[in-house]
CSV table of C-alpha atoms and ligand atoms in Angstrom, one decimal:
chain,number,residue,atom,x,y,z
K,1,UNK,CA,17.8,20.5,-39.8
K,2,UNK,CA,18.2,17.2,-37.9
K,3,UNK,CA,20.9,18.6,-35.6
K,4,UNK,CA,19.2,22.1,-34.9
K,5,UNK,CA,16.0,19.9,-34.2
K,6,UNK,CA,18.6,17.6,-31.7
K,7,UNK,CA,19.8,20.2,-30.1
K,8,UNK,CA,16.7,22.0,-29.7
K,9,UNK,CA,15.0,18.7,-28.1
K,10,UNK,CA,18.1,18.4,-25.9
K,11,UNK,CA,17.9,21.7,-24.4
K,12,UNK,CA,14.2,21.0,-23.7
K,13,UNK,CA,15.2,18.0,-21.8
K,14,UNK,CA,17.7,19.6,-20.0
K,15,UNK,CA,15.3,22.3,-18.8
K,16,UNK,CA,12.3,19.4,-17.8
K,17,UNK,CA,15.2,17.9,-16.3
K,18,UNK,CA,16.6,20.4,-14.3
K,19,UNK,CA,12.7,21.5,-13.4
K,20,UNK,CA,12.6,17.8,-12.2
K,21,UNK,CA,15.4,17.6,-10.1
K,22,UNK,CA,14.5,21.3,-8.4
K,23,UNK,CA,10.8,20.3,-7.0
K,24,UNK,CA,12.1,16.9,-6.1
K,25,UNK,CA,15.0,19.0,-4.0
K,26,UNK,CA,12.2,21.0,-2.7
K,27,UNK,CA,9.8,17.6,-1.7
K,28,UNK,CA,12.5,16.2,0.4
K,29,UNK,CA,13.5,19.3,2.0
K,30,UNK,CA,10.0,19.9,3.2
K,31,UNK,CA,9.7,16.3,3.8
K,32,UNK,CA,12.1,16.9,6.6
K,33,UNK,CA,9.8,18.6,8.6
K,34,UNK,CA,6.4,16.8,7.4
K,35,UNK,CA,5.7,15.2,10.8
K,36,UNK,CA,6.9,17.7,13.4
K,37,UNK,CA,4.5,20.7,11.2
K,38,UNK,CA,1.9,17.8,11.4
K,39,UNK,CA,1.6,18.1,7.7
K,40,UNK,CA,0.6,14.5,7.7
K,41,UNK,CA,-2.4,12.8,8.3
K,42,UNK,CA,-3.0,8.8,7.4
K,43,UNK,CA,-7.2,7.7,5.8
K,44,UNK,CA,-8.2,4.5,5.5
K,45,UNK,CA,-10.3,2.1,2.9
K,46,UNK,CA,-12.2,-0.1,3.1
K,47,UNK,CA,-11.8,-3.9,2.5
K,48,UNK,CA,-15.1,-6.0,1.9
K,49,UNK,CA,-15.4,-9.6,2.0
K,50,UNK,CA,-17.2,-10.6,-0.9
K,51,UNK,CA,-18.7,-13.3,0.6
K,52,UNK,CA,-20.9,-11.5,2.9
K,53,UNK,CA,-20.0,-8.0,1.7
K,54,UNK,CA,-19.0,-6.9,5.1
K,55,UNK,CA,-16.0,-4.5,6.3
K,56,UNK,CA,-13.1,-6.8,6.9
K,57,UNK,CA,-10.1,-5.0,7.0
K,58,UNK,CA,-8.6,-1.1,6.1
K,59,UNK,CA,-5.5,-0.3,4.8
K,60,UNK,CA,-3.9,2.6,5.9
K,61,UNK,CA,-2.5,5.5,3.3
K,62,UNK,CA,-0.4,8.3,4.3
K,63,UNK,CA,-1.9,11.9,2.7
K,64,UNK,CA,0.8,15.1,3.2
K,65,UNK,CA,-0.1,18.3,2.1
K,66,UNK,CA,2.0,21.8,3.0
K,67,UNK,CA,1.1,25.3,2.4
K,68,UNK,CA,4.1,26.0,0.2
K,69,UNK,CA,3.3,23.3,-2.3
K,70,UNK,CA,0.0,22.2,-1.7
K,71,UNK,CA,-1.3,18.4,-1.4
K,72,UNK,CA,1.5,16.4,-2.9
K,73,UNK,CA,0.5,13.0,-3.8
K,74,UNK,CA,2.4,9.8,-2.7
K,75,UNK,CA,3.0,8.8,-6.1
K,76,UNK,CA,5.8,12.0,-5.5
K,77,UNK,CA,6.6,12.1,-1.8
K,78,UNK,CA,6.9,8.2,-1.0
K,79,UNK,CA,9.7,7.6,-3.8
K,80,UNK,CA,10.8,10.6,-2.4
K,81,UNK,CA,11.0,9.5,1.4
K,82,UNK,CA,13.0,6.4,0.1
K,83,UNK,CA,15.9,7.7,-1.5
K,84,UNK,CA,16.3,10.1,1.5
K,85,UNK,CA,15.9,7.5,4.2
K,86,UNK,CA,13.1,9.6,5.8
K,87,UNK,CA,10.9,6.8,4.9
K,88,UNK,CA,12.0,5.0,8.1
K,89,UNK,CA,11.2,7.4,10.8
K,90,UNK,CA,7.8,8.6,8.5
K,91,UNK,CA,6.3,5.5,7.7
K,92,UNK,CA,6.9,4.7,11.6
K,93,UNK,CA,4.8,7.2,12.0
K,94,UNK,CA,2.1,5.5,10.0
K,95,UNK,CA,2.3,2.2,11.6
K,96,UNK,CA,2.0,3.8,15.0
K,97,UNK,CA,-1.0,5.9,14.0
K,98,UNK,CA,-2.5,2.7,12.4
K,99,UNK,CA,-1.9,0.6,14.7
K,100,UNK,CA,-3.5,3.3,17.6
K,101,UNK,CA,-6.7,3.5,15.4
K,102,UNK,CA,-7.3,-0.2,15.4
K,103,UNK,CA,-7.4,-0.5,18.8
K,104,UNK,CA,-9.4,2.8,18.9
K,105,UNK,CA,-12.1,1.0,16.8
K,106,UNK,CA,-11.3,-2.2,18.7
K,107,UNK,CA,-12.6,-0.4,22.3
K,108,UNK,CA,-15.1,0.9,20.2
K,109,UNK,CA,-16.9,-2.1,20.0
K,110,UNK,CA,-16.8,-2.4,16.3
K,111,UNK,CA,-16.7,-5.9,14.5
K,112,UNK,CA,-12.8,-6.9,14.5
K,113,UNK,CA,-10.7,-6.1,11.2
K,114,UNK,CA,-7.7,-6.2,10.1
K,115,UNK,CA,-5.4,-2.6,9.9
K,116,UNK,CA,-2.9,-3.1,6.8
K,117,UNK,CA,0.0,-0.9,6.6
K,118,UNK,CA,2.2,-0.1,3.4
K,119,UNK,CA,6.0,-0.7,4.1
K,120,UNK,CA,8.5,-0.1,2.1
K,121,UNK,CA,11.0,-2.3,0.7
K,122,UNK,CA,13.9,0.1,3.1
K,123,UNK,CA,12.0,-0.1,6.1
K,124,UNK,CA,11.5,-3.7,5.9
K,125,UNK,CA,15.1,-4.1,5.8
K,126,UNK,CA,16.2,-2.2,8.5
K,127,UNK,CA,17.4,-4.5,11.0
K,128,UNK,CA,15.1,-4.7,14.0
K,129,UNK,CA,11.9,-4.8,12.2
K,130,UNK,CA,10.2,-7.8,13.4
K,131,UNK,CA,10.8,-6.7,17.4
K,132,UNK,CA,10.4,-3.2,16.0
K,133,UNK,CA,6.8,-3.9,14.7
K,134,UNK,CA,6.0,-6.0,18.1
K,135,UNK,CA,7.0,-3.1,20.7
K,136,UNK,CA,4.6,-1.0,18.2
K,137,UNK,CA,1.9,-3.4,19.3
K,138,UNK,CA,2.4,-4.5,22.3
K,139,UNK,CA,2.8,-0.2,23.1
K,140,UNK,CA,-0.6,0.1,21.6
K,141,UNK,CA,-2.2,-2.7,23.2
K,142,UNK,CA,-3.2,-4.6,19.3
K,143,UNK,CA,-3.0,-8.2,18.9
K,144,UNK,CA,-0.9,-8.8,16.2
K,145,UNK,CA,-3.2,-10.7,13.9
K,146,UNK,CA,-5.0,-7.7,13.8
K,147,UNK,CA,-2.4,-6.1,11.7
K,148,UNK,CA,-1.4,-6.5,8.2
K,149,UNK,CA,1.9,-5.5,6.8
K,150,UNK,CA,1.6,-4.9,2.9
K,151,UNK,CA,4.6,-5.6,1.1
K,152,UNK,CA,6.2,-5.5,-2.9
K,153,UNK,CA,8.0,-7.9,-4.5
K,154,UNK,CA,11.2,-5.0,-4.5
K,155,UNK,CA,11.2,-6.4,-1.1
K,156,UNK,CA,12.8,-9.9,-1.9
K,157,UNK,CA,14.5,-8.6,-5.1
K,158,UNK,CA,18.0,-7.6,-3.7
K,159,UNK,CA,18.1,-10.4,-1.2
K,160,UNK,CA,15.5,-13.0,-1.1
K,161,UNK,CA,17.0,-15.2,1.8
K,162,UNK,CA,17.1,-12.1,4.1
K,163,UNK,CA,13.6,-11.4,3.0
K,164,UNK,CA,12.4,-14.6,3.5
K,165,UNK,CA,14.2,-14.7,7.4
K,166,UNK,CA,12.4,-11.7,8.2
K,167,UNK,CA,9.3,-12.8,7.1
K,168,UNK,CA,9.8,-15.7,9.2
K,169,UNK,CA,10.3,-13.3,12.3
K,170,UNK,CA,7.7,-11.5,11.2
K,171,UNK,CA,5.0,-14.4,11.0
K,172,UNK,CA,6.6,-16.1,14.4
K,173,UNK,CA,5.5,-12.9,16.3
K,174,UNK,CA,1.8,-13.6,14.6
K,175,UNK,CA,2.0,-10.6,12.6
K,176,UNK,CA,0.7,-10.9,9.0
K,177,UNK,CA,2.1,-9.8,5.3
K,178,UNK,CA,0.4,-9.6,2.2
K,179,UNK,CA,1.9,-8.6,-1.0
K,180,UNK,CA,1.0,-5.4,-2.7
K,181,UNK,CA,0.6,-4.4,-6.4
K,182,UNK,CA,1.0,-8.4,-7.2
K,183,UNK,CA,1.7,-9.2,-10.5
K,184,UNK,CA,3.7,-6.2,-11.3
K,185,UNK,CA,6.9,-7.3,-10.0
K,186,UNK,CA,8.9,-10.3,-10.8
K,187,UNK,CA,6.6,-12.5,-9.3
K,188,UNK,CA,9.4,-15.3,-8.7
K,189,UNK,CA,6.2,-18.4,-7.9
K,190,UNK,CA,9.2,-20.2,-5.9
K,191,UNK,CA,9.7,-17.2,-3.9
K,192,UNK,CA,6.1,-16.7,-3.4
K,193,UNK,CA,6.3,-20.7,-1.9
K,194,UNK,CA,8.6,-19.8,0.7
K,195,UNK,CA,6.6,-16.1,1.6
K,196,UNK,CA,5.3,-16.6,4.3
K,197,UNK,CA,2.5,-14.3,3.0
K,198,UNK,CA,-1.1,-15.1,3.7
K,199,UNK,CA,-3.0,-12.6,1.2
K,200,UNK,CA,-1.9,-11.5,-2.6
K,201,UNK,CA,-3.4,-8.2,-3.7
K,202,UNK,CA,-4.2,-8.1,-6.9
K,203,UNK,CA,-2.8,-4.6,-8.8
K,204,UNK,CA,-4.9,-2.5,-10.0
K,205,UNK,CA,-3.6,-2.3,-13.6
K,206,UNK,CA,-5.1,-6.1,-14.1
K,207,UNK,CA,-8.7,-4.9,-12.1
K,208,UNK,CA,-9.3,-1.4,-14.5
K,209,UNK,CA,-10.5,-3.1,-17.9
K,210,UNK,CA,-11.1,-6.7,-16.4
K,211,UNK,CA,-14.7,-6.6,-18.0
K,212,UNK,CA,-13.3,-6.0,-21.6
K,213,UNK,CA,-10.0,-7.2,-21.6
K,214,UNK,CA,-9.5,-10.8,-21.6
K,215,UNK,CA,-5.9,-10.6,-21.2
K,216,UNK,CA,-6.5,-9.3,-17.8
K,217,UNK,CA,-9.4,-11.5,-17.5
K,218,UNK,CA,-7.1,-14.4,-17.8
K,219,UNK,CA,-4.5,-13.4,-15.3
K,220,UNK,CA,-6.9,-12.3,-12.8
K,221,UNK,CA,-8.2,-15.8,-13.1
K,222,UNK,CA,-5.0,-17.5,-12.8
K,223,UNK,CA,-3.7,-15.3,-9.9
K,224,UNK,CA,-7.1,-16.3,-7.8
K,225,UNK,CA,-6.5,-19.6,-9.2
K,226,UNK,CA,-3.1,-20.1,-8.0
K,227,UNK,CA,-3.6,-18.3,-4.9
K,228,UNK,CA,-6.2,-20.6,-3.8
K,229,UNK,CA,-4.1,-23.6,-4.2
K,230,UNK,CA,-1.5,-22.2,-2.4
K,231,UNK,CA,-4.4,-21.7,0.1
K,232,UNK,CA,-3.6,-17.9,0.1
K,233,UNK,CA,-6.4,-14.6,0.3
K,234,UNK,CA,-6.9,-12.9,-2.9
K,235,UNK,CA,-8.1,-9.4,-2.7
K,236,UNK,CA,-8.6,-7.0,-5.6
K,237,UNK,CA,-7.1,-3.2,-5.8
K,238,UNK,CA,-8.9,-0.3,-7.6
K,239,UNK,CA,-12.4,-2.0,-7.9
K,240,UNK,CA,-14.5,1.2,-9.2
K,241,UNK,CA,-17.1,-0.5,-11.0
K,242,UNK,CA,-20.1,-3.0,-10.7
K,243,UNK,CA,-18.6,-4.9,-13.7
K,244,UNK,CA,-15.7,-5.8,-12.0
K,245,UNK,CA,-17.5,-6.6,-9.0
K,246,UNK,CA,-19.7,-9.4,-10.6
K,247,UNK,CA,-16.1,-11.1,-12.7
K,248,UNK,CA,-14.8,-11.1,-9.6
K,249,UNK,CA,-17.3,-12.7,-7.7
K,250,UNK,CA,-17.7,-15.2,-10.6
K,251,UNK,CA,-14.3,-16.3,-10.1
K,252,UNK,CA,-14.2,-16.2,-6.3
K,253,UNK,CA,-12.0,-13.8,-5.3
K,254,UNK,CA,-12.2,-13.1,-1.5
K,255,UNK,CA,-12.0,-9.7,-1.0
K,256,UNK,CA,-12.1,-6.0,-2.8
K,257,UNK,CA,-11.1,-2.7,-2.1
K,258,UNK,CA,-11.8,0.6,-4.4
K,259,UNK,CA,-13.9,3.5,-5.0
K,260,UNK,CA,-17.1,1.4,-6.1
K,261,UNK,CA,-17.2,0.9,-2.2
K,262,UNK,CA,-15.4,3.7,-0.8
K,263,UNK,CA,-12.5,6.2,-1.1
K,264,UNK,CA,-10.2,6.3,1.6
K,265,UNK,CA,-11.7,8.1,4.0
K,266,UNK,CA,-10.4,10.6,7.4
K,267,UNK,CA,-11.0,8.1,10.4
K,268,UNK,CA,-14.2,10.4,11.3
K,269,UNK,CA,-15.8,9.4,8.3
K,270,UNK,CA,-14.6,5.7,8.5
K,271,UNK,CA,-16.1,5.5,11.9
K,272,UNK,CA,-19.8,6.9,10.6
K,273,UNK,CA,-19.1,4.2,7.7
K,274,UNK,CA,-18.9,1.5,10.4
K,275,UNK,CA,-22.1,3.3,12.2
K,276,UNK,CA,-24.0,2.7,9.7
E,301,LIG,P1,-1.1,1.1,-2.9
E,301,LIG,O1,-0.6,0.6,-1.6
E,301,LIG,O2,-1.2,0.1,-4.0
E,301,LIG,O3,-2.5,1.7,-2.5
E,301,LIG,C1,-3.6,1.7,-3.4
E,301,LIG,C2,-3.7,3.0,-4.1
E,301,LIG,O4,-4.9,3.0,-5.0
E,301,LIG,C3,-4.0,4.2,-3.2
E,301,LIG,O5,-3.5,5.4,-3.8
E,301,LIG,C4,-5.5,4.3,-3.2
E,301,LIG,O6,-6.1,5.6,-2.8
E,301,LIG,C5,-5.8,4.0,-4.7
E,301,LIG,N1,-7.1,3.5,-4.9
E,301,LIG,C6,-7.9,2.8,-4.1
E,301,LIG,N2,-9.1,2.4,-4.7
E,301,LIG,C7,-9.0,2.9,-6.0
E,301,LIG,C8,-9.9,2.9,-7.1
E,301,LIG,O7,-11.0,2.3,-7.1
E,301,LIG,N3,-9.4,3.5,-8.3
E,301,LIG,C9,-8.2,4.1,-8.4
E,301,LIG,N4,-7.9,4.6,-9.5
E,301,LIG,N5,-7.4,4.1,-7.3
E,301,LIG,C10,-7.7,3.6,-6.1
E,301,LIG,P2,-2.6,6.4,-2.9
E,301,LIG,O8,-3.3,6.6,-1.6
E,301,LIG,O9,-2.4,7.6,-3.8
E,301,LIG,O10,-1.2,5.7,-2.7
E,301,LIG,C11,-0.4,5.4,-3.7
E,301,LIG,C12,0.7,4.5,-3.3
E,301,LIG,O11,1.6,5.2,-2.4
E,301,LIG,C13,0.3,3.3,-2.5
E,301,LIG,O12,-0.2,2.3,-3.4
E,301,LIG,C14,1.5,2.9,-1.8
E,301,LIG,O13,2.4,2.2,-2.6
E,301,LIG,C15,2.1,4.3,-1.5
E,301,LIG,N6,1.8,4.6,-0.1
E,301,LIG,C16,0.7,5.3,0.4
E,301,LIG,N7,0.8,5.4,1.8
E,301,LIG,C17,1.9,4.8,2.1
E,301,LIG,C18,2.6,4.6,3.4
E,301,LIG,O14,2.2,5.0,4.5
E,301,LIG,N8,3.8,4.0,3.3
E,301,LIG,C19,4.4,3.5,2.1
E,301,LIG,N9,5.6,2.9,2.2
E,301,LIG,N10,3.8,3.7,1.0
E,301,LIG,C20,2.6,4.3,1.0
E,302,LIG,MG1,-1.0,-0.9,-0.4
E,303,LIG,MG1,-1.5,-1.8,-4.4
E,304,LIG,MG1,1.0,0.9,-5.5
């Protein structure tokens, strides 16, 4: 009975797995031509100061949607773009296309904010990022502290002191990094010392049941905590309710971003947002 029930579970593996591996074949094939079938298009949320509750920065994220498979979500397609390189030439794509509308709301006359962009832990390493990322700029016509690069800890996990000498490219050009999803990783604190990283953002996992939890209530604390004496930005991910809002406030974290303000939103609606 216990080997029928094996080899039944086994061949219902094999079949989820096999299921797997053909959609993931089919994302990357049609990931191929994503950009040149302008499939893609990037929306930006908000980021609020708490302090005065105004729009201080957006971070960019990448949407994709074809009409063979519908609107795929980046939780699929950016793992995707990684492991078939295409990450490189598509999330150029992005940082061009961020980079544009920030000077577009620049001219526009709106209040100056910062335009974060997601890299991955592959594009960062390619090897002419930091002049890469400044031709970007300098092309578009954006002062470099107006841009934000968002980065993961996977970044310095292969190969920390290369990490660290491009970050030290990066902020000698004036550009600035934050690191994304913090917490998650393997937050190495001496790494994070020699980071040359000005904001942490705080994962969403830790925000979602801050008002019940005090687990999360505790490390929330201590990563505002900690980033304050290391005189760093501390900005909250996923913040959907007023709950959250009010913890934290309380404990003086500088900045949010999530739903309870806004969803990321087409740069249409972003600019009515800013309008108002
Ligand atoms: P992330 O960079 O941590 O982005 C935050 C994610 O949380 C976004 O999901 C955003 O839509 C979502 N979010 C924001 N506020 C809330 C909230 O209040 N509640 C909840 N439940 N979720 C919220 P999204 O857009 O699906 O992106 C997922 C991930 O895909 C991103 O996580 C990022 O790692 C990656 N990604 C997106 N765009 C790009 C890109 O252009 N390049 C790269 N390399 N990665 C990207
Ligand atoms: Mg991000
Ligand atoms: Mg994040
Ligand atoms: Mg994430």
């Amino acid at each position: 009975q216990v080997k029928r029930a094996g080899r039944h579970d086994f061949r219902f593996f094999t079949a989820a797995m096999q299921q797997r591996a053909a959609r993931h074949l089919q994302v990357v094939n049609a990931l191929r031509y994503a950009l040149e079938r302008e499939q893609m298009h990037v929306v930006y949320q908000p980021q609020v100061s708490l302090k005065t509750g105004r729009i201080v920065g957006a971070e960019a994220l990448l949407r994709w949607s074809t009409p063979e498979l519908g609107v795929v979500s980046p939780a699929e397609f950016i793992p995707a773009a990684e492991e078939s390189g295409l990450i490189v030439a598509i999330g150029d794509w992005v940082l061009r296309q961020a980079v544009r509308q920030a000077r577009g709301w620049l001219d526009a006359g709106f209040p100056p904010m910062v335009m974060a962009v997601n890299l991955s832990a592959i594009q960062f390493r390619t090897a002419d990022l930091p002049s890469h990322v400044a031709q970007v700029l300098y092309e578009e016509g954006l002062p470099p502290e107006y841009l934000e690069l968002e980065l993961t800890e996977g970044v310095a996990v292969q190969d920390p002191q290369g990490a660290i000498a491009t970050m030290n490219q990066l902020h000698d050009r004036g550009i600035r990094m934050s690191i994304d999803d913090f917490g998650t990783g393997f937050s190495s604190l001496s790494h994070l010392k020699k980071f040359k990283v000005y904001k942490l953002k705080i994962d969403q996992s830790f925000v979602r049941d801050i008002s019940t939890d005090s687990e999360d209530k505790a490390i929330v604390s201590a990563i505002i905590n900690m980033a304050r004496s290391l005189g760093l930005t501390t900005i909250a991910e996923g913040v959907e309710t007023v709950e959250q809002l009010e913890f934290l406030r309380e404990q003086d974290c500088d900045e949010m971003q999530g739903y309870h303000f806004s969803k990321p939103l087409t740069p249409d609606a972003f600019r009515a947002l800013l309008e108002r």
